Short mmCIF file of C-alpha atoms in Angstrom, two decimals:
data_model
loop_
_atom_site.label_atom_id
_atom_site.label_comp_id
_atom_site.label_asym_id
_atom_site.label_seq_id
_atom_site.Cartn_x
_atom_site.Cartn_y
_atom_site.Cartn_z
CA UNK J 185 -59.44 -19.54 -59.57
CA UNK J 186 -58.73 -22.82 -58.31
CA UNK J 187 -56.94 -22.91 -54.66
CA UNK J 188 -54.23 -25.26 -54.12
CA UNK J 189 -55.07 -27.23 -50.89
CA UNK J 190 -52.29 -28.18 -48.54
CA UNK J 191 -52.35 -30.58 -45.77
CA UNK J 192 -49.22 -31.11 -44.12
CA UNK J 193 -50.40 -29.95 -40.11
CA UNK J 194 -52.33 -32.16 -37.77
CA UNK J 195 -53.91 -29.60 -35.93
CA UNK J 196 -55.41 -25.98 -36.52
CA UNK J 197 -52.86 -23.41 -38.28
CA UNK J 198 -51.97 -20.28 -36.80
CA UNK J 199 -49.60 -18.51 -39.14
CA UNK J 200 -49.10 -18.32 -42.86
CA UNK J 201 -45.87 -16.15 -43.98
CA UNK J 202 -44.55 -15.52 -47.55
CA UNK J 203 -40.83 -14.78 -47.74
CA UNK J 204 -39.82 -11.34 -49.42
CA UNK J 205 -39.49 -13.15 -53.07
CA UNK J 206 -43.01 -14.91 -52.71
CA UNK J 207 -41.70 -18.04 -53.95
CA UNK J 208 -41.63 -19.74 -50.48
CA UNK J 209 -44.82 -19.96 -47.98
CA UNK J 210 -43.93 -20.57 -44.52
CA UNK J 211 -46.68 -22.06 -42.06
CA UNK J 212 -46.87 -23.53 -38.76
CA UNK J 213 -50.05 -24.64 -36.12
CA UNK J 214 -50.30 -26.24 -33.24
CA UNK J 215 -48.57 -28.90 -33.70
CA UNK J 216 -45.20 -28.94 -33.44
CA UNK J 217 -43.85 -29.26 -36.93
CA UNK J 218 -43.38 -25.34 -38.87
CA UNK J 219 -43.36 -26.33 -42.42
CA UNK J 220 -41.56 -24.24 -45.97
CA UNK J 221 -43.94 -24.63 -48.89
CA UNK J 222 -43.13 -24.04 -52.50
CA UNK J 223 -45.51 -21.16 -53.02
CA UNK J 224 -46.42 -21.80 -56.80
CA UNK J 225 -46.45 -25.41 -56.68
CA UNK J 226 -47.82 -26.41 -53.52
CA UNK J 227 -44.91 -28.97 -52.93
CA UNK J 228 -44.12 -29.57 -49.40
CA UNK J 229 -40.11 -28.57 -49.16
CA UNK J 230 -39.59 -29.44 -45.73
CA UNK J 231 -40.25 -29.03 -41.61
CA UNK J 232 -38.44 -27.39 -38.90
CA UNK J 233 -38.59 -30.49 -35.70
CA UNK J 234 -37.69 -29.48 -32.54
CA UNK J 235 -40.38 -27.67 -30.77
CA UNK J 236 -42.28 -29.56 -27.95
CA UNK J 237 -45.75 -28.07 -28.32
CA UNK J 238 -47.95 -25.30 -30.20
CA UNK J 239 -46.08 -22.90 -32.78
CA UNK J 240 -47.91 -19.44 -32.59
CA UNK J 241 -46.00 -17.66 -34.82
CA UNK J 242 -43.50 -18.17 -37.66
CA UNK J 243 -40.79 -15.28 -39.54
CA UNK J 244 -38.48 -15.49 -42.04
CA UNK J 245 -35.25 -13.04 -42.60
CA UNK J 246 -34.83 -10.46 -45.41
CA UNK J 247 -32.68 -12.79 -47.44
CA UNK J 248 -34.50 -16.21 -47.15
CA UNK J 249 -31.65 -17.86 -44.86
CA UNK J 250 -33.10 -18.07 -41.61
CA UNK J 251 -36.97 -18.94 -40.30
CA UNK J 252 -37.73 -17.83 -36.51
CA UNK J 253 -40.41 -19.22 -34.52
CA UNK J 254 -42.37 -18.68 -31.60
CA UNK J 255 -43.29 -21.75 -29.55
CA UNK J 256 -45.72 -22.81 -26.74
CA UNK J 257 -42.72 -24.81 -25.10
CA UNK J 258 -41.22 -21.20 -24.23
CA UNK J 259 -38.53 -21.43 -26.60
CA UNK J 260 -37.79 -18.90 -29.83
CA UNK J 261 -36.12 -20.63 -32.39
CA UNK J 262 -34.36 -19.57 -35.24
CA UNK J 263 -33.06 -22.22 -37.88
CA UNK J 264 -31.24 -22.56 -41.28
CA UNK J 265 -33.94 -22.18 -43.89
CA UNK J 266 -32.27 -24.67 -46.16
CA UNK J 267 -31.06 -27.24 -44.30
CA UNK J 268 -33.61 -27.48 -41.32
CA UNK J 269 -31.07 -27.21 -38.49
CA UNK J 270 -31.96 -25.35 -35.22
CA UNK J 271 -28.90 -22.73 -34.88
CA UNK J 272 -30.05 -21.04 -32.23
CA UNK J 273 -32.79 -21.68 -29.15
CA UNK J 274 -34.09 -18.34 -27.13
CA UNK J 275 -35.51 -19.56 -24.12
CA UNK J 276 -38.27 -17.87 -22.31
CA UNK J 277 -39.83 -17.56 -18.75
CA UNK J 278 -43.28 -17.86 -20.46
CA UNK J 279 -44.78 -19.05 -23.65
CA UNK J 280 -43.70 -17.48 -26.95
CA UNK J 281 -46.95 -15.72 -28.61
CA UNK J 282 -45.22 -13.47 -31.61
CA UNK J 283 -41.86 -13.48 -33.64
CA UNK J 284 -40.46 -11.10 -36.03
CA UNK J 285 -37.19 -9.95 -37.65
CA UNK J 286 -36.30 -6.37 -37.40
CA UNK J 287 -35.26 -4.33 -40.86
CA UNK J 288 -32.13 -5.33 -41.48
CA UNK J 289 -32.22 -8.76 -39.77
CA UNK J 290 -29.97 -7.29 -36.97
CA UNK J 291 -32.61 -7.83 -34.13
CA UNK J 292 -35.29 -9.70 -32.87
CA UNK J 293 -38.52 -8.98 -31.60
CA UNK J 294 -40.41 -11.83 -29.30
CA UNK J 295 -43.64 -11.57 -27.52
CA UNK J 296 -44.80 -13.67 -24.14
CA UNK J 297 -47.88 -14.32 -22.71
CA UNK J 298 -48.68 -14.14 -18.94
CA UNK J 299 -48.22 -17.33 -16.52
CA UNK J 300 -46.59 -18.26 -13.95
CA UNK J 301 -47.13 -14.84 -12.04
CA UNK J 302 -45.03 -13.38 -14.94
CA UNK J 303 -46.94 -10.21 -17.05
CA UNK J 304 -47.12 -10.11 -20.76
CA UNK J 305 -43.98 -8.61 -22.43
CA UNK J 306 -41.77 -7.48 -25.33
CA UNK J 307 -38.35 -8.85 -25.64
CA UNK J 308 -36.10 -7.11 -27.97
CA UNK J 309 -32.56 -9.24 -29.02
CA UNK J 310 -29.46 -8.24 -31.01
CA UNK J 311 -28.71 -10.83 -33.34
CA UNK J 312 -25.09 -12.50 -33.99
CA UNK J 313 -22.98 -12.51 -37.36
CA UNK J 314 -24.47 -11.21 -40.90
CA UNK J 315 -27.68 -12.80 -40.78
CA UNK J 316 -26.64 -16.06 -42.38
CA UNK J 317 -26.82 -19.60 -40.22
CA UNK J 318 -23.07 -19.69 -39.85
CA UNK J 319 -23.03 -16.29 -38.51
CA UNK J 320 -24.97 -17.85 -35.50
CA UNK J 321 -22.99 -21.07 -36.01
CA UNK J 322 -20.06 -19.43 -35.29
CA UNK J 323 -21.07 -17.18 -32.13
CA UNK J 324 -20.82 -17.75 -28.34
CA UNK J 325 -23.93 -15.01 -28.06
CA UNK J 326 -25.48 -15.18 -24.76
CA UNK J 327 -29.26 -14.55 -25.89
CA UNK J 328 -30.32 -11.92 -23.54
CA UNK J 329 -32.39 -9.14 -24.69
CA UNK J 330 -31.55 -5.72 -23.82
CA UNK J 331 -35.15 -4.50 -23.74
CA UNK J 332 -37.75 -6.08 -21.90
CA UNK J 333 -41.18 -4.19 -21.64
CA UNK J 334 -43.86 -5.42 -19.64
CA UNK J 335 -47.87 -4.73 -19.74
CA UNK J 336 -51.02 -5.56 -17.75
CA UNK J 337 -53.13 -7.06 -20.63
CA UNK J 338 -52.34 -9.82 -23.19
CA UNK J 339 -50.45 -9.11 -26.20
CA UNK J 340 -51.92 -10.91 -29.46
CA UNK J 341 -50.00 -9.06 -32.13
CA UNK J 342 -46.90 -7.10 -32.24
CA UNK J 343 -44.99 -5.64 -35.52
CA UNK J 344 -41.77 -3.83 -35.92
CA UNK J 345 -42.45 -0.05 -37.16
CA UNK J 346 -41.16 2.01 -39.97
CA UNK J 347 -37.99 1.90 -38.69
CA UNK J 348 -36.38 0.01 -35.93
CA UNK J 349 -37.06 2.67 -33.08
CA UNK J 350 -40.93 1.38 -32.58
CA UNK J 351 -43.13 -1.94 -32.26
CA UNK J 352 -46.53 -1.48 -32.73
CA UNK J 353 -48.81 -4.26 -30.59
CA UNK J 354 -52.10 -4.59 -29.64
CA UNK J 355 -54.07 -6.74 -27.57
CA UNK J 356 -57.04 -8.46 -25.82
CA UNK J 357 -57.98 -5.37 -24.53
CA UNK J 358 -58.49 -3.51 -28.04
CA UNK J 359 -56.22 -1.12 -27.58
CA UNK J 360 -53.45 -0.32 -30.30
CA UNK J 361 -50.17 1.25 -28.86
CA UNK J 362 -46.83 2.38 -30.35
CA UNK J 363 -43.49 1.63 -27.88
CA UNK J 364 -40.61 3.78 -28.56
CA UNK J 365 -37.44 1.50 -27.94
CA UNK J 366 -35.01 3.91 -26.98
CA UNK J 367 -37.08 5.77 -24.93
CA UNK J 368 -38.81 2.76 -23.43
CA UNK J 369 -42.16 4.14 -22.75
CA UNK J 370 -45.09 4.72 -25.04
CA UNK J 371 -45.44 7.83 -27.26
CA UNK J 372 -48.87 7.07 -28.37
CA UNK J 373 -51.72 4.84 -28.06
CA UNK J 374 -55.90 4.57 -28.99
CA UNK J 375 -57.17 2.83 -26.21
CA UNK J 376 -60.61 2.26 -27.43
CA UNK J 377 -59.47 1.39 -30.99
CA UNK J 378 -61.82 -2.21 -31.13
CA UNK J 379 -64.51 -3.10 -29.01
CA UNK J 380 -62.78 -6.43 -28.19
CA UNK J 381 -59.72 -8.42 -28.78
CA UNK J 382 -57.64 -7.37 -31.63
CA UNK J 383 -56.44 -10.66 -33.14
CA UNK J 384 -54.04 -9.26 -35.75
CA UNK J 385 -52.36 -5.84 -36.77
CA UNK J 386 -50.24 -5.39 -40.22
CA UNK J 387 -49.21 -2.42 -42.39
CA UNK J 388 -48.84 -1.64 -45.82
CA UNK J 389 -46.13 -1.99 -48.02
CA UNK J 390 -45.27 1.60 -47.41
CA UNK J 391 -45.48 1.26 -43.64
CA UNK J 392 -47.98 4.47 -44.39
CA UNK J 393 -50.98 2.58 -42.55
CA UNK J 394 -51.98 0.39 -40.44
CA UNK J 395 -54.58 -2.63 -40.15
CA UNK J 396 -56.28 -4.18 -37.60
CA UNK J 397 -58.80 -7.63 -36.79
CA UNK J 398 -60.65 -7.91 -34.28
CA UNK J 399 -63.69 -10.07 -32.74
CA UNK J 400 -65.70 -7.19 -32.40
CA UNK J 401 -66.25 -8.10 -36.10
CA UNK J 402 -64.64 -5.29 -37.93
CA UNK J 403 -61.43 -4.41 -39.56
CA UNK J 404 -60.18 -0.95 -39.56
CA UNK J 405 -57.47 1.11 -40.83
CA UNK J 406 -55.53 3.33 -39.06
CA UNK J 407 -52.79 5.79 -39.89
CA UNK J 408 -49.39 5.09 -38.84
CA UNK J 409 -48.07 7.83 -37.60
CA UNK J 410 -51.34 9.18 -35.48
CA UNK J 411 -53.27 6.11 -34.94
CA UNK J 412 -56.26 7.92 -36.37
CA UNK J 413 -58.91 5.88 -37.50
CA UNK J 414 -59.25 5.90 -41.51
CA UNK J 415 -61.77 3.46 -42.57
CA UNK J 416 -64.09 0.78 -41.23
CA UNK J 417 -64.83 -2.94 -42.62
CA UNK J 418 -67.59 -3.96 -40.99
CA UNK J 419 -68.79 -8.15 -41.21
CA UNK J 420 -70.95 -10.25 -39.27
CA UNK J 421 -68.71 -12.51 -37.45
CA UNK J 422 -65.40 -12.11 -35.34
CA UNK J 423 -61.97 -11.45 -37.71
CA UNK J 424 -58.90 -13.20 -36.79
CA UNK J 425 -56.56 -11.65 -39.47
CA UNK J 426 -56.50 -9.47 -42.42
CA UNK J 427 -53.95 -8.02 -45.24
CA UNK J 428 -53.51 -5.02 -47.64
CA UNK J 429 -53.38 -5.33 -51.00
CA UNK J 430 -49.60 -4.20 -52.22
CA UNK J 431 -51.12 -4.16 -55.79
CA UNK J 432 -54.91 -2.82 -55.97
CA UNK J 433 -56.92 -1.33 -53.66
CA UNK J 434 -58.20 -4.28 -51.64
CA UNK J 435 -57.89 -5.59 -48.25
CA UNK J 436 -59.01 -9.16 -47.27
CA UNK J 437 -60.28 -10.23 -43.69
CA UNK J 438 -60.98 -13.72 -42.84
CA UNK J 439 -62.23 -15.47 -39.71
CA UNK J 440 -65.53 -17.02 -38.52
CA UNK J 441 -67.53 -18.22 -35.65
CA UNK J 442 -65.51 -20.73 -33.33
CA UNK J 443 -67.00 -24.36 -32.96
CA UNK J 444 -68.82 -24.10 -30.04
CA UNK J 445 -70.79 -20.81 -31.34
CA UNK J 446 -71.38 -22.57 -34.71
CA UNK J 447 -74.66 -23.89 -33.56
CA UNK J 448 -75.92 -20.94 -32.58
CA UNK J 449 -75.22 -18.88 -35.19
CA UNK J 450 -76.72 -17.93 -38.36
CA UNK J 451 -76.34 -19.91 -42.11
CA UNK J 452 -74.00 -16.97 -43.48
CA UNK J 453 -72.15 -17.00 -40.19
CA UNK J 454 -71.17 -20.84 -40.54
CA UNK J 455 -69.69 -20.13 -43.94
CA UNK J 456 -66.07 -19.77 -43.34
CA UNK J 457 -65.04 -17.10 -46.05
CA UNK J 458 -62.13 -14.58 -47.23
CA UNK J 459 -63.94 -11.48 -47.58
CA UNK J 460 -62.32 -8.89 -49.96
CA UNK J 461 -63.08 -5.16 -49.40
CA UNK J 462 -62.17 -2.36 -51.42
CA UNK J 463 -59.73 -0.34 -49.08
CA UNK J 464 -60.92 3.02 -49.89
CA UNK J 465 -64.73 2.71 -50.46
CA UNK J 466 -65.30 0.29 -47.48
CA UNK J 467 -67.65 -2.05 -50.05
CA UNK J 468 -67.57 -5.81 -49.79
CA UNK J 469 -66.58 -7.06 -53.14
CA UNK J 470 -66.45 -10.45 -52.82
CA UNK J 471 -66.07 -13.62 -50.65
CA UNK J 472 -64.10 -16.89 -51.37
CA UNK J 473 -64.92 -20.05 -49.20
CA UNK J 474 -63.48 -23.63 -48.72
CA UNK J 475 -62.31 -23.87 -45.21
CA UNK J 476 -64.30 -26.32 -42.87
CA UNK J 477 -63.59 -24.15 -39.82
CA UNK J 478 -62.70 -20.32 -39.35
CA UNK J 479 -59.71 -18.53 -41.04
CA UNK J 480 -57.19 -17.91 -38.57
CA UNK J 481 -54.65 -16.62 -40.80
CA UNK J 482 -54.36 -15.00 -43.99
CA UNK J 483 -52.03 -13.39 -46.29
CA UNK J 484 -51.27 -11.56 -49.58
CA UNK J 485 -48.30 -12.99 -51.68
CA UNK J 486 -45.63 -9.72 -51.92
CA UNK J 487 -46.35 -9.44 -55.67
CA UNK J 488 -50.62 -9.04 -54.47
CA UNK J 489 -51.05 -11.57 -57.54
CA UNK J 490 -52.46 -14.27 -55.08
CA UNK J 491 -52.87 -15.17 -51.32
CA UNK J 492 -52.76 -17.88 -48.59
CA UNK J 493 -55.19 -18.82 -45.89
CA UNK J 494 -54.77 -21.46 -42.42
CA UNK J 495 -57.95 -22.69 -41.02
CA UNK J 496 -59.30 -23.91 -37.71
CA UNK J 497 -59.47 -27.37 -39.96
CA UNK J 498 -55.46 -27.49 -40.51
CA UNK J 499 -55.53 -26.98 -44.09
CA UNK J 500 -54.05 -24.44 -46.38
CA UNK J 501 -55.20 -23.34 -49.29
CA UNK J 502 -52.83 -21.22 -51.58
CA UNK J 503 -54.75 -19.22 -54.08
CA UNK J 504 -53.21 -17.63 -57.60
CA UNK J 505 -55.71 -14.50 -59.54
CA UNK J 506 -56.77 -15.56 -62.70
CA UNK J 507 -56.38 -13.16 -65.39
CA UNK J 508 -59.26 -11.17 -65.70
CA UNK J 509 -58.70 -10.21 -61.93
CA UNK J 510 -55.43 -7.64 -63.25
CA UNK J 511 -57.35 -6.29 -66.22
CA UNK J 512 -60.84 -5.80 -63.80
CA UNK J 513 -60.69 -1.86 -63.30
CA UNK J 514 -59.73 -1.01 -59.56
CA UNK J 515 -62.74 1.56 -59.10
#
């Protein structure tokens, strides 16, 4: 398995994201140029220019017509995927950390950081039109959230629940919380989910389980309904991201020591690897290295036949599994 190495960013990567069909890969970094690539060939197809600071998150809608970005410039922007035109700018009062289209693309989730005396918050917006760029161009909507929910701790990751009634979020206090949007209250939580900051939470394809990656050097698998702990995947370095294979009983975890800690770490910790674990038996299956710094973001392709990673080195690595990966028994 020889990866395709993509170099289109000048600063550390923050997010890699496939579209639903798996033919496009969207990336963002601490530079201001979100980028779209051909997920099979690695060809750079274009960038979305308009932000003036780091981009913390990126998402693409169900029909692959719209792209949404979350910026440190206090803006959430929505783009025409094909032309790169910005069709909507949603101003916030503080930097935007997370962005995600709802199921059906009728709403938008954003998360903002604490700044200027403001607490971290979750915001839900109704979106105009029919989920196409023209729907935004023809709209005269004023983008005001119909829900804003503030918390005390910084929110580092948030995702829509199985339906558009809930949002799951996690933060630097190591807790995982379920917010009921209609009741506007927290209906479930695990305040001791991790011992340190959670960097990412992600659902499996069926929304039955939820996986988390934490700086406490573990990845964990949770029952999505009860937040009961099911599995723990132990590593020897901070974990920045994780994902669950849609094809096999496998999970992947990426991370690594930050630059200031590298000189005091062991040789193994200085290797910036993607680590594969058996989802059920929690055994480490293999590791894949290649980045020259910590892995900040990782994602399986929707068909489970490959994965992408983004590192502190500013590079994206596209992997497609060899044929023997699919013929090997999934014990």
